[in-house]
Coordinates of C-alpha atoms in Angstrom, one line a residue:
Chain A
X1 CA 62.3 30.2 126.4
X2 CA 64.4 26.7 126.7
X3 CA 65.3 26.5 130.3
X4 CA 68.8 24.5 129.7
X5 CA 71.7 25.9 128.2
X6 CA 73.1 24.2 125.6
X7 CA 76.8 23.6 126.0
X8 CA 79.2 26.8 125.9
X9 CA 80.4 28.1 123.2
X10 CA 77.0 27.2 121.1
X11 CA 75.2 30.2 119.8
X12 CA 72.9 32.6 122.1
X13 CA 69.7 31.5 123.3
X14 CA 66.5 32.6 125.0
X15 CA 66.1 32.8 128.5
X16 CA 63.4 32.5 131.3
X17 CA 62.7 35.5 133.2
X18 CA 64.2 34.0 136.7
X19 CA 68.1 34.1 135.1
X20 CA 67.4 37.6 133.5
X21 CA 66.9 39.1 137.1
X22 CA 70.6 39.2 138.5
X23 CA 72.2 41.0 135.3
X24 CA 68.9 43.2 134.3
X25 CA 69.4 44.4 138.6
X26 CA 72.8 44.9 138.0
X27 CA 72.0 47.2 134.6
X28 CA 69.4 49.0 135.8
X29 CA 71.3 49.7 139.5
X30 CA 74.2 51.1 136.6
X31 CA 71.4 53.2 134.8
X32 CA 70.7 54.4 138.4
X33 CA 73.6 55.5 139.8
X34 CA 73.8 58.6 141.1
X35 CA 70.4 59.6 141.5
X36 CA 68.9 60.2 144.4
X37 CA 65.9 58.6 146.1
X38 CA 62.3 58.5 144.1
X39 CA 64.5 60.0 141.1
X40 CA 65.4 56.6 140.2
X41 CA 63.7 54.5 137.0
X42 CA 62.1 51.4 137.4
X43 CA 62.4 48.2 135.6
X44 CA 59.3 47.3 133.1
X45 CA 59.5 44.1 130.8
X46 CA 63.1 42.1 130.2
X47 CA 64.0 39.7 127.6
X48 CA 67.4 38.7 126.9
X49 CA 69.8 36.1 125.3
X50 CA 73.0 34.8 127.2
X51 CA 75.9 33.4 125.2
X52 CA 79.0 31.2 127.1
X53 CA 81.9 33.6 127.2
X54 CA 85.2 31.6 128.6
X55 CA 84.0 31.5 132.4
X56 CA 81.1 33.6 132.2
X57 CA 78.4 34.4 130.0
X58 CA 77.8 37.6 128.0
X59 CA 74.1 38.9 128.1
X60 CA 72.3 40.8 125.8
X61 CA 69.2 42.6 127.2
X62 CA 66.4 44.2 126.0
X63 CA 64.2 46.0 129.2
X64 CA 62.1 48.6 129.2
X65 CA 62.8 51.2 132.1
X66 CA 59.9 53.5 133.2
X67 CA 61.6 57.0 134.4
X68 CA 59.5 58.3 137.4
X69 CA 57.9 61.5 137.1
X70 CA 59.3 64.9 136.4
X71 CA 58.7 67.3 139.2
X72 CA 61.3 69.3 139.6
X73 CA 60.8 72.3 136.7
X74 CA 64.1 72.7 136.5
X75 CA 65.7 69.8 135.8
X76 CA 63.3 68.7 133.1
X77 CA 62.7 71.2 129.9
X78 CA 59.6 69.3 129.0
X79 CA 57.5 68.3 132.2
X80 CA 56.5 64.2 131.1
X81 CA 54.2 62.9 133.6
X82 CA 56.0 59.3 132.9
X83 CA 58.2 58.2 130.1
X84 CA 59.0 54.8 129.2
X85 CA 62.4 54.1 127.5
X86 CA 63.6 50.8 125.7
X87 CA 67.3 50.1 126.4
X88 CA 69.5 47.6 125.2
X89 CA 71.8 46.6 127.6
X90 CA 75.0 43.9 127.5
X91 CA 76.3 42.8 130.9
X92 CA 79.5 40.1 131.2
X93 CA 78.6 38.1 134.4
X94 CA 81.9 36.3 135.8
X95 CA 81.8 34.2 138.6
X96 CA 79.4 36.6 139.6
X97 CA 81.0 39.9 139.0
X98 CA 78.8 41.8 136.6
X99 CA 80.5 44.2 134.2
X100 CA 78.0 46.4 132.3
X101 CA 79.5 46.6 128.6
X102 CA 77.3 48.6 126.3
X103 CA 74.1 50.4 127.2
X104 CA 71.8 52.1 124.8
X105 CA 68.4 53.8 125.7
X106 CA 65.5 55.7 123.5
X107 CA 62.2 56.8 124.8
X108 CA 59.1 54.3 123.6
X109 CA 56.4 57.1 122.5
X110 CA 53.8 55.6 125.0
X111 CA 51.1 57.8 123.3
X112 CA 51.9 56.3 119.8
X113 CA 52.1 52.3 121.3
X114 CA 49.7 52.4 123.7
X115 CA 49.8 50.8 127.3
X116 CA 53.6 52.0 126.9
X117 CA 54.1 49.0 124.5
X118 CA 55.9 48.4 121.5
X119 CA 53.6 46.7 119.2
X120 CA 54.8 42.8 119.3
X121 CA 56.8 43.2 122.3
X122 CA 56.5 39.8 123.4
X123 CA 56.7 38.3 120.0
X124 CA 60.0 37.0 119.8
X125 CA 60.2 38.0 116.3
X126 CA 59.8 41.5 116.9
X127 CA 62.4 43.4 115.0
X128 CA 62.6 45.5 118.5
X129 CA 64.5 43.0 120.2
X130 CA 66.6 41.3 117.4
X131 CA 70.2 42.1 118.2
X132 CA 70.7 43.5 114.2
X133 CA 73.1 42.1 112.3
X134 CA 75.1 45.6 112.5
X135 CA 74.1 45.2 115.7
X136 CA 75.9 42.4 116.9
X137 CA 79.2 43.1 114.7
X138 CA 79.2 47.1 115.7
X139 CA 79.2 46.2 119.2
X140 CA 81.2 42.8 119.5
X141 CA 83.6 42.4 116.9
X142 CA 84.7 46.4 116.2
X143 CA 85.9 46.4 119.8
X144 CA 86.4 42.4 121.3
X145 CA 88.1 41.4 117.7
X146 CA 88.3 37.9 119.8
X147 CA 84.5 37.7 120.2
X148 CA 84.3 36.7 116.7
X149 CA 85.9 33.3 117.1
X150 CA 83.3 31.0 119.0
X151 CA 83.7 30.2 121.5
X152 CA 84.8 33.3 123.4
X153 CA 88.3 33.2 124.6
X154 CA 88.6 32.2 128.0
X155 CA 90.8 35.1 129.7
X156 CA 88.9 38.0 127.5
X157 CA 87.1 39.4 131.3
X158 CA 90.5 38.4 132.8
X159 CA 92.3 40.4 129.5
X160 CA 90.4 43.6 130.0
X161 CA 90.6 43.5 133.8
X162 CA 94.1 43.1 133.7
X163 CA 94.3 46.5 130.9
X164 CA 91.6 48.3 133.8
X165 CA 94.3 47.3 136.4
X166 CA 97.4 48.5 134.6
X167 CA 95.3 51.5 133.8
X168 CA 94.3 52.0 137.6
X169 CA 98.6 51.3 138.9
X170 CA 99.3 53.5 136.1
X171 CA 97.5 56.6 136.8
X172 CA 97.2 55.6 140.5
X173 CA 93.4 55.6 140.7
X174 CA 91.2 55.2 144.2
X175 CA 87.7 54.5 143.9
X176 CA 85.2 54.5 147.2
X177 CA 84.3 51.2 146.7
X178 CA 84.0 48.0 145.1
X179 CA 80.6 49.4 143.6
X180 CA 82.4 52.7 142.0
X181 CA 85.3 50.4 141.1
X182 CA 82.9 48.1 138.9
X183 CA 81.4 51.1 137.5
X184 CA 84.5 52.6 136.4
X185 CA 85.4 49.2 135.2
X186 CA 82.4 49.2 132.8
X187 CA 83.0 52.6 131.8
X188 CA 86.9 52.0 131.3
X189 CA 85.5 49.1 128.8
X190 CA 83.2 51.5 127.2
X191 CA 86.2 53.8 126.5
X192 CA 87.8 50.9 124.6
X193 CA 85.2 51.0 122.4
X194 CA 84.7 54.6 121.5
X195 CA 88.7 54.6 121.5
X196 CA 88.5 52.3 118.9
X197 CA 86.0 53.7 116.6
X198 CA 87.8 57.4 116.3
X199 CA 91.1 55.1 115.8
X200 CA 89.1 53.4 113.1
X201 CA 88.1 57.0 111.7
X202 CA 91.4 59.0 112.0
X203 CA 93.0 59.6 108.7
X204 CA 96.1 60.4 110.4
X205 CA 98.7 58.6 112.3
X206 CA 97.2 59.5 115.8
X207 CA 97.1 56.5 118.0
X208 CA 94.4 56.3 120.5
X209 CA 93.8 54.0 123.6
X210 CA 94.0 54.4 127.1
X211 CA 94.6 57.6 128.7
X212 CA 93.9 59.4 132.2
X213 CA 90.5 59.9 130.9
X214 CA 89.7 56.1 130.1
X215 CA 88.0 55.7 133.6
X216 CA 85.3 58.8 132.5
X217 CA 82.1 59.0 130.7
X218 CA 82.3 61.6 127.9
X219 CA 79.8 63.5 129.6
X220 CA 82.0 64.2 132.9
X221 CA 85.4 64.3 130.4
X222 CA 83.2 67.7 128.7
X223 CA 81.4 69.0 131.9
X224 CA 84.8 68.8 133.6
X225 CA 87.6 69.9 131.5
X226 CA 86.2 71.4 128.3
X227 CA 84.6 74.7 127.6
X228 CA 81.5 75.0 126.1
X229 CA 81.5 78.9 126.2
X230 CA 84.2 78.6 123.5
X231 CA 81.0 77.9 120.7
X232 CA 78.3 79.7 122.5
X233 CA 79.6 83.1 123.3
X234 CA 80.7 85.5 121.0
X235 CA 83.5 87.1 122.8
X236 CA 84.8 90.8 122.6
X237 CA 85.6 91.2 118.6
X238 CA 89.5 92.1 118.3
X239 CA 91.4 93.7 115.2
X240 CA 92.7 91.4 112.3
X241 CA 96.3 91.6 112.9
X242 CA 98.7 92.6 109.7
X243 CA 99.6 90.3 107.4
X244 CA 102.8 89.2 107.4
X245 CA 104.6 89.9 104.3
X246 CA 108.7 89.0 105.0
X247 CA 109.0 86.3 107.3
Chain B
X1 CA 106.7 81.0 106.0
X2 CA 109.7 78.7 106.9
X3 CA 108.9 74.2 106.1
X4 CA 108.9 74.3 109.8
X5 CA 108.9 76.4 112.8
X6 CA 109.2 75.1 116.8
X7 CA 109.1 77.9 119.1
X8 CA 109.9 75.2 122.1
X9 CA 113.5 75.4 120.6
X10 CA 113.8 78.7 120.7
X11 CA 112.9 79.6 124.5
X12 CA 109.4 80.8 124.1
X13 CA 107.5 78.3 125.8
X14 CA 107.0 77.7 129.1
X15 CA 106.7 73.9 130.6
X16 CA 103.5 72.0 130.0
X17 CA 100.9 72.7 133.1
X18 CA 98.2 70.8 134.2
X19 CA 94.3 72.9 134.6
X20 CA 93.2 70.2 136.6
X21 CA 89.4 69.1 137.1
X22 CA 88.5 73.2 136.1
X23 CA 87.7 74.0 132.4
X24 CA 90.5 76.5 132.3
X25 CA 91.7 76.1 129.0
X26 CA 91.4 79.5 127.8
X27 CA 93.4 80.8 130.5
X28 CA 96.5 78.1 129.9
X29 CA 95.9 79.4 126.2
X30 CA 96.3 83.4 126.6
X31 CA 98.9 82.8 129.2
X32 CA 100.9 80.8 127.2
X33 CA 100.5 83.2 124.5
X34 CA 101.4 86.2 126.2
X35 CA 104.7 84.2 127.9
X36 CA 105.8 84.0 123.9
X37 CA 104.7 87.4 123.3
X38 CA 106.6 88.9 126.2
X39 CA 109.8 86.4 125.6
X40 CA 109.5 88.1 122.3
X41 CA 109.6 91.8 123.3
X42 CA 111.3 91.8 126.1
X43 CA 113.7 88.4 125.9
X44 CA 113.0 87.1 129.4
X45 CA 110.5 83.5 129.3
X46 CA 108.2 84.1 132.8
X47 CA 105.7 81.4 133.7
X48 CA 102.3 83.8 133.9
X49 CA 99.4 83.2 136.5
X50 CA 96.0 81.5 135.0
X51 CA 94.9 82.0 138.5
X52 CA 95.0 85.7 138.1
X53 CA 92.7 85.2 135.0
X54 CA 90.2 82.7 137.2
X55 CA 89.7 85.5 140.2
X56 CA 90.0 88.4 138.4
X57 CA 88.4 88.5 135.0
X58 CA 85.1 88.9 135.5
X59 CA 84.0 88.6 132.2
X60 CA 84.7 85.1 131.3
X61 CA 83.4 81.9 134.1
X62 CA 86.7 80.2 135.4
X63 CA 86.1 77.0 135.4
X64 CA 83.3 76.9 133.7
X65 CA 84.7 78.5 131.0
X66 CA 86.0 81.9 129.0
X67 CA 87.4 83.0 125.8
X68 CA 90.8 84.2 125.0
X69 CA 89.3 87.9 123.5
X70 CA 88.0 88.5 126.8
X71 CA 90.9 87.5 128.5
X72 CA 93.3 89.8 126.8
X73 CA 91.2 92.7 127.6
X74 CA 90.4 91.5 131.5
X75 CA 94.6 91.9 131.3
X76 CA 94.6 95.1 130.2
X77 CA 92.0 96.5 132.5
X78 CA 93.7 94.7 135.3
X79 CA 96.9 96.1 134.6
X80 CA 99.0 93.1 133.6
X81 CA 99.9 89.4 134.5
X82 CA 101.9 88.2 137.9
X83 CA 103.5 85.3 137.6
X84 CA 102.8 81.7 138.3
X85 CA 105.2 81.8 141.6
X86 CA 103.6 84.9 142.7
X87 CA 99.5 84.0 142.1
X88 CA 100.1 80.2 142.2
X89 CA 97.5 77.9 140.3
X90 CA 94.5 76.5 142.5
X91 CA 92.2 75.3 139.7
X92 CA 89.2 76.2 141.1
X93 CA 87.5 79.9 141.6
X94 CA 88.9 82.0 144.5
X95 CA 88.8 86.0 145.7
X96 CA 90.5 87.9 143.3
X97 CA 93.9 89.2 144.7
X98 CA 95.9 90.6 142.5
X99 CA 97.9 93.1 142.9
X100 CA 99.4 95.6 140.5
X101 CA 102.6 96.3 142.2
X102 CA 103.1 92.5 141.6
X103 CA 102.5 92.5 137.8
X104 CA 105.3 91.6 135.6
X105 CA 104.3 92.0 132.5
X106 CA 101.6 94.0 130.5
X107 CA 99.7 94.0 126.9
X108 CA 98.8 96.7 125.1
X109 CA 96.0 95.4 122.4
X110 CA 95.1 91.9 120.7
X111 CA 94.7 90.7 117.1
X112 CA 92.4 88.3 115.5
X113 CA 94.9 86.1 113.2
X114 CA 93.9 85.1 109.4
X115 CA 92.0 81.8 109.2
X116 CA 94.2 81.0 106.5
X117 CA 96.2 78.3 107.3
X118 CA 99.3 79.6 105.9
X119 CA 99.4 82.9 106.6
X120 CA 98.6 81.8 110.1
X121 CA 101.8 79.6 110.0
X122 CA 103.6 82.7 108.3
X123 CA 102.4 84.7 111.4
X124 CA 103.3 82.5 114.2
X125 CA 106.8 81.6 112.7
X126 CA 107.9 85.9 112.7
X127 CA 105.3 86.5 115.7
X128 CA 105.1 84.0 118.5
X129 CA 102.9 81.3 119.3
X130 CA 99.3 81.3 118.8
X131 CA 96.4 81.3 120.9
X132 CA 93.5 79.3 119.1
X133 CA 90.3 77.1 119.9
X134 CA 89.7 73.4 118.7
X135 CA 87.1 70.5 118.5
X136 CA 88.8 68.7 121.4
X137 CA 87.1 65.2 119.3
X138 CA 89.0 62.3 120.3
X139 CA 91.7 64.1 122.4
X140 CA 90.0 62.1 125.7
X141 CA 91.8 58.9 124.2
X142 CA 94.9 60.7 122.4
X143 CA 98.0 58.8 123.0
X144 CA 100.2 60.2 120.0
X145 CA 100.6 60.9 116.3
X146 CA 99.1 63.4 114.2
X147 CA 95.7 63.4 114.8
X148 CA 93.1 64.0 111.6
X149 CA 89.7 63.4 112.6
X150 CA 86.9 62.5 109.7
X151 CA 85.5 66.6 109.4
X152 CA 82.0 65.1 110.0
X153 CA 83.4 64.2 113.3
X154 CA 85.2 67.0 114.3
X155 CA 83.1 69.8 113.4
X156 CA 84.4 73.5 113.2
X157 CA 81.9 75.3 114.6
X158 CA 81.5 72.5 117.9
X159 CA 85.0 74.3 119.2
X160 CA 85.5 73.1 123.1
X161 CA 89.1 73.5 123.8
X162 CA 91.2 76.3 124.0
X163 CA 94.9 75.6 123.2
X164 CA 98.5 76.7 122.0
X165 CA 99.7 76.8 118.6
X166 CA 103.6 76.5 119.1
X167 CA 105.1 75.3 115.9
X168 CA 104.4 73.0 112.7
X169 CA 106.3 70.7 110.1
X170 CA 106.2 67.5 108.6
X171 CA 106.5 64.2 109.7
X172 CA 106.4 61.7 106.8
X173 CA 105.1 63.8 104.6
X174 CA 101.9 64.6 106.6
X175 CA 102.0 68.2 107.7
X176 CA 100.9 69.2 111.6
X177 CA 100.7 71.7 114.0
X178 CA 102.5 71.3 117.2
X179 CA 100.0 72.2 120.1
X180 CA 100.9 72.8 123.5
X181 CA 98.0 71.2 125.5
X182 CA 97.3 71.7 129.1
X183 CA 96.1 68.4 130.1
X184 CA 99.9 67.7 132.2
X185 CA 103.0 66.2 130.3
X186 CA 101.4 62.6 131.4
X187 CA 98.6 62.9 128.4
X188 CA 99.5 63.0 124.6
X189 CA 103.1 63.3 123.5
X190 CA 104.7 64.9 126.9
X191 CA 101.5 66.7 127.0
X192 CA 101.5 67.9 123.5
X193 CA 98.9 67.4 120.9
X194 CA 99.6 67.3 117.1
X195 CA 96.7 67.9 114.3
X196 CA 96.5 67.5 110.9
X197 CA 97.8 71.1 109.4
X198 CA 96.3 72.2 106.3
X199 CA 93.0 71.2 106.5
X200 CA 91.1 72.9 108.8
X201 CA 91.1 69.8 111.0
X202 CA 88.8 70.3 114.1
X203 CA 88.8 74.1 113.1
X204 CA 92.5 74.6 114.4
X205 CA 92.0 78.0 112.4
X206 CA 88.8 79.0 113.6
X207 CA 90.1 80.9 116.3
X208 CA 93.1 82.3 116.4
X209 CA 94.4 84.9 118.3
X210 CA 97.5 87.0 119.9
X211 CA 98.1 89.5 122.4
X212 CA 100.1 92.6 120.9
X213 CA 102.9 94.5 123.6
X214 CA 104.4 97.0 121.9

């Protein structure tokens, strides 16, 4: 890994572990959140690229996270004594305020790789921990259109804190603390994305953006105010009503 | 049936509500279903209690969830519906207390409706608005405009959301269904939600339903 960045705005390039460490904490304290003591995974092996982005820089990390093990019967279906998961993660770091933008995690088969490694895991040229092609445009240019100009533009962390804060006056949001407010930031820029994907897919002329939801995940938008009894329980059977013939 | 129908013009509809942080959909959905019912038998628009259906039915979860069929019935075993005023929303499970002598309106029965698309629009336009269940796909993020998810996407059979059908048309061309949501006039358009009508988009006619008073 070169240990001097070239000048910003050039293309991504590998780093030395040291200048992974603040933004792989800062996604694995996001993977973490919310679980209570000795519940909480641990960080295995990092490696990561960093590119310029107007102020900050953008990172894209590949870490593999070791979940602790499953005692509690009934929260796990399948008791795993360990299970070791590679995640992809992309944190913005600004001045020092981390903003976790994508995060995407499978379980490694440790039975399969052995010694809960990916064959070729520190080979840079493993295709593990290539950002893909689809990869990098899925992520990056479906939803930061701007990221496809290098370099970044300058205000695009000021651009989306500035929608997060309109979204915050708008609704009137309070969060605990600056902790839960970056959190919901990250999530809020997560909604962007999916936002724009079903945008992408509607064949109608629905608009979609920012809402009173924008600041939750999908899972708490479902567990909180949908109904998952509506698909799973038959329900009393009723009489088809008469057709209706004049109108 | 008629090009178009709106029930909101025609006094049948109560004011959008807001369930809250409760998955109380189905209740907002028979309730506004038996307001248009009872508007339309009786001529007089009440705002009915959801509460009442959260404490009292025992059959479906509050807010964790319920379907309109066993709503209707939980109503008729009850006795009928108080109104909004008199069993005020809470959005959250409490005691049951309702009381009969408070009850302002009854049902007698409840019908399954065709999953036709057409007839169903035939039926709501001579009968009321509809109770019916969606794929609430994308509604997180709805801001306005007729919605018409890919079908992959918005699956018929993953139905989440319980809602009200309360009218249909065109706008350019593209047919909808008006749906009174209950997600508070500060989502969607004033807190309605419009899907593509015709296609069986998000399986608008999977579940469709009425209350009968006779």
């Amino acid at each position: 890994a070169s240990s001097k960045p070239p000048a910003a705005g050039a293309q991504a390039w590998e780093l030395a572990s040291p200048e992974l460490r603040e933004p792989a904490r800062f996604a694995l304290e996001m993977y973490n959140r919310g679980r209570a003591a000795g519940t909480r995974a641990a960080l295995g092996a990092v490696r990561g690229r960093v590119r310029r982005a107007g102020r900050g820089s953008l990172y894209s990390l590949k870490a593999t996270l070791v979940e602790p093990p499953c005692n509690d019967p009934t929260v796990c279906q399948l008791p795993v004594s360990k299970k070791t998961l590679l995640c992809s993660f992309e944190v913005l770091d600004e001045l020092g305020k981390h903003m976790l933008l994508r995060r995407d995690c499978g379980p490694v088969d440790t039975k399969t790789t052995g010694a809960g490694r990916a064959p070729g895991w520190f080979s840079p040229a493993s295709p593990l921990f290539q950002l893909s092609p689809d990869d990098r445009n899925e992520t990056f240019s479906s939803f930061l259109p701007l990221l496809n100009k290098d370099p970044l533009p300058q205000d695009f962390s000021v651009k989306m804190a500035s929608i997060f804060k309109d979204f915050v006056t708008t609704y009137n949001r309070t969060y605990d603390s600056q902790e839960e407010a970056s959190w919901r930031m990250s999530v809020f820029a997560n909604n962007m994305v999916r936002a724009q994907k079903i945008q992408a897919l509607d064949r109608g002329t629905a608009r979609y953006g920012v809402t009173k939801f924008s600041d939750l995940t999908e899972e708490e938008f479902r567990t909180i105010y949908l109904n998952p009894l509506l698909k799973d329980a038959p329900g009393r059977n009723m009489r088809p009503a008469q057709p209706v013939t004049d109108v | 049936p008629p090009p178009q129908w709106d029930w909101r013009n025609k006094g049948a509809v109560t004011n959008v509500k807001d369930q809250g942080m409760c998955g109380s959909c189905w209740a907002f959905s028979v309730t506004g279903n038996v307001e248009g019912q009872w508007f339309l038998k009786r001529g007089t628009l009440l705002s009915l209690s959801e509460q009442e259906l959260l404490d009292c039915d025992k059959t479906d979860k509050a807010c964790l969830g319920g379907l309109p069929s066993n709503a209707y019935s939980a109503i008729r075993t009850l006795g009928g519906l108080e109104t909004e005023d008199d069993y005020s929303y809470r959005g959250r499970l409490q005691t049951c207390s309702f009381s009969a002598e408070k009850a302002k309106v009854y049902i007698n029965d409840s019908v399954e409706l065709s999953k036709n698309e057409q007839k169903l629009a035939a039926w709501l336009a001579k009968n009321g608005p509809v109770s019916i269940a969606i794929n609430a796909f994308g509604m997180q993020f709805y801001r306005h405009g007729i919605s018409h998810p890919l079908r992959p996407l918005c699956s018929p059979w993953l139905i989440d959301h319980a809602v009200l059908l309360v009218g249909y048309g065109n706008r350019s061309a593209i047919p909808f269904w008006a749906i009174k949501n209950s997600w508070g006039t500060d989502w969607g358009e004033e807190g309605y939600y419009y899907l593509h009508r015709g296609s069986g988009a998000c399986g608008v006619n999977i579940m469709a339903s009425s209350a009968v008073i006779n």
